[in-house]
Tab-separated table of C-alpha atoms in Angstrom:
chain	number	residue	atom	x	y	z
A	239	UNK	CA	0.000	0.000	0.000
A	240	UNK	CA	2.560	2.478	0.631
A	241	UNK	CA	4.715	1.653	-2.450
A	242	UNK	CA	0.756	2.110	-4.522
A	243	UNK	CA	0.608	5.735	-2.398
A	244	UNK	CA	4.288	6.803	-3.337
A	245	UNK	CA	4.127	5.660	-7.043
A	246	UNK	CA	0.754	8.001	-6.909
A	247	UNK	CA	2.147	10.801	-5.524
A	248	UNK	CA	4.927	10.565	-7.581
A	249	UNK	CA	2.667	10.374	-10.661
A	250	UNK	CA	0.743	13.420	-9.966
A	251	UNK	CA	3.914	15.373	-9.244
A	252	UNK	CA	4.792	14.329	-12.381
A	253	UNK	CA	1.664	15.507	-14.436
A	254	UNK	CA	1.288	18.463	-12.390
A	255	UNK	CA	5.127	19.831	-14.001
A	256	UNK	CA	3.989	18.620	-17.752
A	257	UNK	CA	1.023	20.931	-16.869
A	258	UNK	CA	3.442	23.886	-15.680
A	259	UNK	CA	6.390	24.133	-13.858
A	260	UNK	CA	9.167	26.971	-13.474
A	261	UNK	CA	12.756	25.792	-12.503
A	262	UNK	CA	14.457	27.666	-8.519
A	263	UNK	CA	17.212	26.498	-7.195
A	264	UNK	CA	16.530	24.325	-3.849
A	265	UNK	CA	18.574	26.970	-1.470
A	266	UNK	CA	15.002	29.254	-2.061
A	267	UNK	CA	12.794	26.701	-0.444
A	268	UNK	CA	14.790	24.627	2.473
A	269	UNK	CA	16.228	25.518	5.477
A	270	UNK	CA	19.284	23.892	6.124
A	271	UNK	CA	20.081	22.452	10.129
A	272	UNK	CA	23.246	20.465	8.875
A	273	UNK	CA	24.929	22.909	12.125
A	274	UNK	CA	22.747	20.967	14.705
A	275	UNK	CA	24.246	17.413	13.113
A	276	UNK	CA	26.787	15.539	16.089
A	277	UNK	CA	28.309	12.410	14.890
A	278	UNK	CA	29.144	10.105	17.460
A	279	UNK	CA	31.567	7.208	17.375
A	280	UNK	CA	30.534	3.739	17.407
A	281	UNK	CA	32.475	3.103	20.059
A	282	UNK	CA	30.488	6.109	22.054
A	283	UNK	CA	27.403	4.894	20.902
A	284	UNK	CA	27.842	1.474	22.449
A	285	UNK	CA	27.615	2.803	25.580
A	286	UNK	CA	24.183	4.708	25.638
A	287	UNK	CA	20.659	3.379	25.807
A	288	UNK	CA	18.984	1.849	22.682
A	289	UNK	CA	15.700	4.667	22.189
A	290	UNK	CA	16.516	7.402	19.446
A	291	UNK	CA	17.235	6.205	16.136
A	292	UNK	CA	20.891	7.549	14.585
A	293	UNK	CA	20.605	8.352	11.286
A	294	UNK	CA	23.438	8.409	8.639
A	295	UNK	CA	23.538	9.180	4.658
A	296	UNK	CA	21.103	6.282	3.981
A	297	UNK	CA	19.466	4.652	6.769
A	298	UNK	CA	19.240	4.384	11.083
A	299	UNK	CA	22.734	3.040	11.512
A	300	UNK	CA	22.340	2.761	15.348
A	301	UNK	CA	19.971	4.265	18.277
A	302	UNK	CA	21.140	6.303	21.368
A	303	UNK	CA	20.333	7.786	24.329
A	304	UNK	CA	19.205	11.195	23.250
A	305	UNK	CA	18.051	13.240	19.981
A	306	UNK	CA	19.001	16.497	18.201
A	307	UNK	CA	15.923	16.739	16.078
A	308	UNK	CA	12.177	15.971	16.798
A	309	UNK	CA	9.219	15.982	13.682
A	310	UNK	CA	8.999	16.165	10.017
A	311	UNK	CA	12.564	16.639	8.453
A	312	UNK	CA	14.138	15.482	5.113
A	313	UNK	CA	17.218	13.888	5.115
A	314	UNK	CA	19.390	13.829	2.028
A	315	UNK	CA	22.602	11.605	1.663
A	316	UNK	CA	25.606	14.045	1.926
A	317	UNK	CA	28.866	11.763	0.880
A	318	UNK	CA	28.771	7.791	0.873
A	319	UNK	CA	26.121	6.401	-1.234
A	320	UNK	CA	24.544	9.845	-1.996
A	321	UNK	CA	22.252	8.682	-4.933
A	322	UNK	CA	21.104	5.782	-6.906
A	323	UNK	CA	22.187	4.291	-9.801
A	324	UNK	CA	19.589	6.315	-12.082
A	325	UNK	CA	21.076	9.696	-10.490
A	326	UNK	CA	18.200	10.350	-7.992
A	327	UNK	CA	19.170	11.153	-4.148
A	328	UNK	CA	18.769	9.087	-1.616
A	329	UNK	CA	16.179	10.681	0.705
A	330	UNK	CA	14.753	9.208	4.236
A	331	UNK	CA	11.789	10.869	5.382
A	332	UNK	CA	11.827	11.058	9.152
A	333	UNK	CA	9.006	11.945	11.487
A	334	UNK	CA	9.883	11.204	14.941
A	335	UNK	CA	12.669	12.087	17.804
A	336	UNK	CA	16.601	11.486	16.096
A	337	UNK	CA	20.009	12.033	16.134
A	338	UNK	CA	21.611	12.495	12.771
A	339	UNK	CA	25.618	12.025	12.369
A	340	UNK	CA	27.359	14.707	9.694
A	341	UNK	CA	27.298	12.541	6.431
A	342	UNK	CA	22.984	13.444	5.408
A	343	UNK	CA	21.821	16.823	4.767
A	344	UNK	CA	19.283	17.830	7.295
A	345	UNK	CA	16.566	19.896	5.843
A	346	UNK	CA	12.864	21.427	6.501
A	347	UNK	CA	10.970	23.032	3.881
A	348	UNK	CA	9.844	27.074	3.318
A	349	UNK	CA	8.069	29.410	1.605
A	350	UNK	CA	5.384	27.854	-0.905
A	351	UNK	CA	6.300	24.244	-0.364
A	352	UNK	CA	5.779	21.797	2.214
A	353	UNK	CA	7.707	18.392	2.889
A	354	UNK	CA	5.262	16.429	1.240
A	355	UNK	CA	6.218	18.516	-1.892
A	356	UNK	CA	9.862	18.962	-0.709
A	357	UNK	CA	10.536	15.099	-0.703
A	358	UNK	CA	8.844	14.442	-4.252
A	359	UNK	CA	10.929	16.923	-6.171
A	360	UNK	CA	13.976	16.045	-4.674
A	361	UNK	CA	13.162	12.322	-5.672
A	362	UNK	CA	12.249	12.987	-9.148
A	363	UNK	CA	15.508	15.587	-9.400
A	364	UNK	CA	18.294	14.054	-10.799
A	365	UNK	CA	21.448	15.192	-8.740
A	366	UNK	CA	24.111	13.147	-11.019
A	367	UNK	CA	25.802	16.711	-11.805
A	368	UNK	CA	26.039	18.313	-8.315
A	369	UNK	CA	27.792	14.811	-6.677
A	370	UNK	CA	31.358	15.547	-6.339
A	371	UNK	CA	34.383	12.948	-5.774
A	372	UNK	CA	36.021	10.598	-6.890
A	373	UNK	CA	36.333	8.037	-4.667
A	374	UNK	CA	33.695	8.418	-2.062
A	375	UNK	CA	30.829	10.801	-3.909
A	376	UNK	CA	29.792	14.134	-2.180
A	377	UNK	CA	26.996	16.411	-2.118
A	378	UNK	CA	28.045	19.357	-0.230
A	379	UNK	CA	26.191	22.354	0.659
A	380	UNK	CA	27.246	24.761	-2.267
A	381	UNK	CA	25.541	21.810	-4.448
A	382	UNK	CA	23.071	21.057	-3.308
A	383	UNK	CA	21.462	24.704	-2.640
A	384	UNK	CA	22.490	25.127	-6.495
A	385	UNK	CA	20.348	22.195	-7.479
A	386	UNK	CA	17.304	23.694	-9.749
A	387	UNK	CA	14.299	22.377	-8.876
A	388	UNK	CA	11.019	21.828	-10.947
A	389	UNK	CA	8.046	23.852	-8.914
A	390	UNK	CA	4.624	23.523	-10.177
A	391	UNK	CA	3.226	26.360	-11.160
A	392	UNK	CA	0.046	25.059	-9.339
A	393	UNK	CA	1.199	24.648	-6.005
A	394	UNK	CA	-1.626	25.168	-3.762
A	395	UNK	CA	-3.734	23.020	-5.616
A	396	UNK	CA	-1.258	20.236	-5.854
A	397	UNK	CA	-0.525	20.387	-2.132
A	398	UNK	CA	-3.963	20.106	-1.143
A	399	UNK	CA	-4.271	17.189	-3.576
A	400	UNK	CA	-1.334	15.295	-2.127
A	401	UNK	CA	-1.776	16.030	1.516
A	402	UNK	CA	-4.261	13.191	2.235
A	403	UNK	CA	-2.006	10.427	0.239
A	404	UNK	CA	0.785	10.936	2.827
A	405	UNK	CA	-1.229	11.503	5.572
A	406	UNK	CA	-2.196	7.581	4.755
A	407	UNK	CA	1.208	6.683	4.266
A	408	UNK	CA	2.517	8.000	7.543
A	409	UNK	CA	-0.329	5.946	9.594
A	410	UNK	CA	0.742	3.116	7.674
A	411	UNK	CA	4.128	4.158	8.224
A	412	UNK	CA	3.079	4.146	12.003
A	413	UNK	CA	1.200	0.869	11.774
A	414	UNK	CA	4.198	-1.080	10.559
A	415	UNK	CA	6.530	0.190	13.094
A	416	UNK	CA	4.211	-0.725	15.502
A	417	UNK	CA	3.579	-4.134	14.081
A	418	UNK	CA	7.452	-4.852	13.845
A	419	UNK	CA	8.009	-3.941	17.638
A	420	UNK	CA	5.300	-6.634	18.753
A	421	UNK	CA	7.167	-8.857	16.190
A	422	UNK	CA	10.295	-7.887	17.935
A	423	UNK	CA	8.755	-8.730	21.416
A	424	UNK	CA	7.723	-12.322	20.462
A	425	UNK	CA	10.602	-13.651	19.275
A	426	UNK	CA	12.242	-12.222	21.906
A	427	UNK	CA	9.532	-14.225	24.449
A	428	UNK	CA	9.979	-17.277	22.493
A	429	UNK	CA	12.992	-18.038	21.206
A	430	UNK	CA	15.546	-15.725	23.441
């Protein structure tokens, strides 16, 4: 169900920029909190309490004692694997209390977007030409703010039209977690 919702919202993003679009670079409609990021060794993660997810470049590498961030926030890979083999960034969506180390971009949306909005552009943006590095690829900040974006020219409309597909998808979203924790506490109760 939530792949159905984000190949839907995807779609309508889609015809909503063949209807009209204008091009802004991503600086003019994000803030940036990359200056609240705090990596923390493994070795000084080890010895905190398991409750906050820690979140690196492309998914919750550990959990911790404490968070930086709490709510809605975009995060978008900032040097490891920074984007897919098709170009496109790799994006986690986070709602919830977090700590996030230094290598993912940690952004909000402003202005005439929201995150819904925020998080299908950037997926449907090809970043190929802003990644930097040869060995390990980069997106640094001077990039990425540079990276022109496709706004529709409708954006009220398509906001409004999107809002109640991930409203779905986060109660699913919620659901599953949910559903793997009580997983988590059975096999625990019988097998260990």
């Amino acid at each position: 169900m939530i792949e159905k919702i984000n190949n839907l919202t995807k779609s309508y993003y889609l015809n909503f920029c063949n209807d009209g679009h204008h091009i802004d670079l991503l600086e003019n409609h994000i803030n940036n909190l990359d200056k609240y990021r705090k990596p923390l060794s493994s070795r000084e993660r080890d010895s905190l309490e398991k409750i906050y997810p820690y979140y690196g470049a492309t998914e919750i590498l550990d959990y911790v004692d404490n968070y930086l961030f709490d709510g809605d926030y975009i995060l978008l890979g900032e040097d490891g694997t920074v984007a897919d083999p098709s170009g496109f960034p790799v994006i986690q969506r986070v709602n919830e209390k977090f700590w996030a180390n230094n290598h993912t971009h940690i952004l909000n949306s402003k202005n005439d977007i929201d995150n819904n909005t925020l998080e299908l552009i950037l997926k449907n943006t090809n970043v190929q030409s802003i990644i930097t590095g040869a060995v390990q690829p980069k997106i640094n900040q001077a990039n990425m703010n540079s990276l022109k974006i496709k706004i529709p020219n409708q954006i009220s409309e398509f906001k409004n039209l999107i809002k109640h597909y991930f409203d779905k998808r986060q109660m699913l979203l919620g659901e599953n977690k949910k559903l793997n924790t009580l997983k988590q506490l059975y096999l625990k109760k019988f097998f260990g």
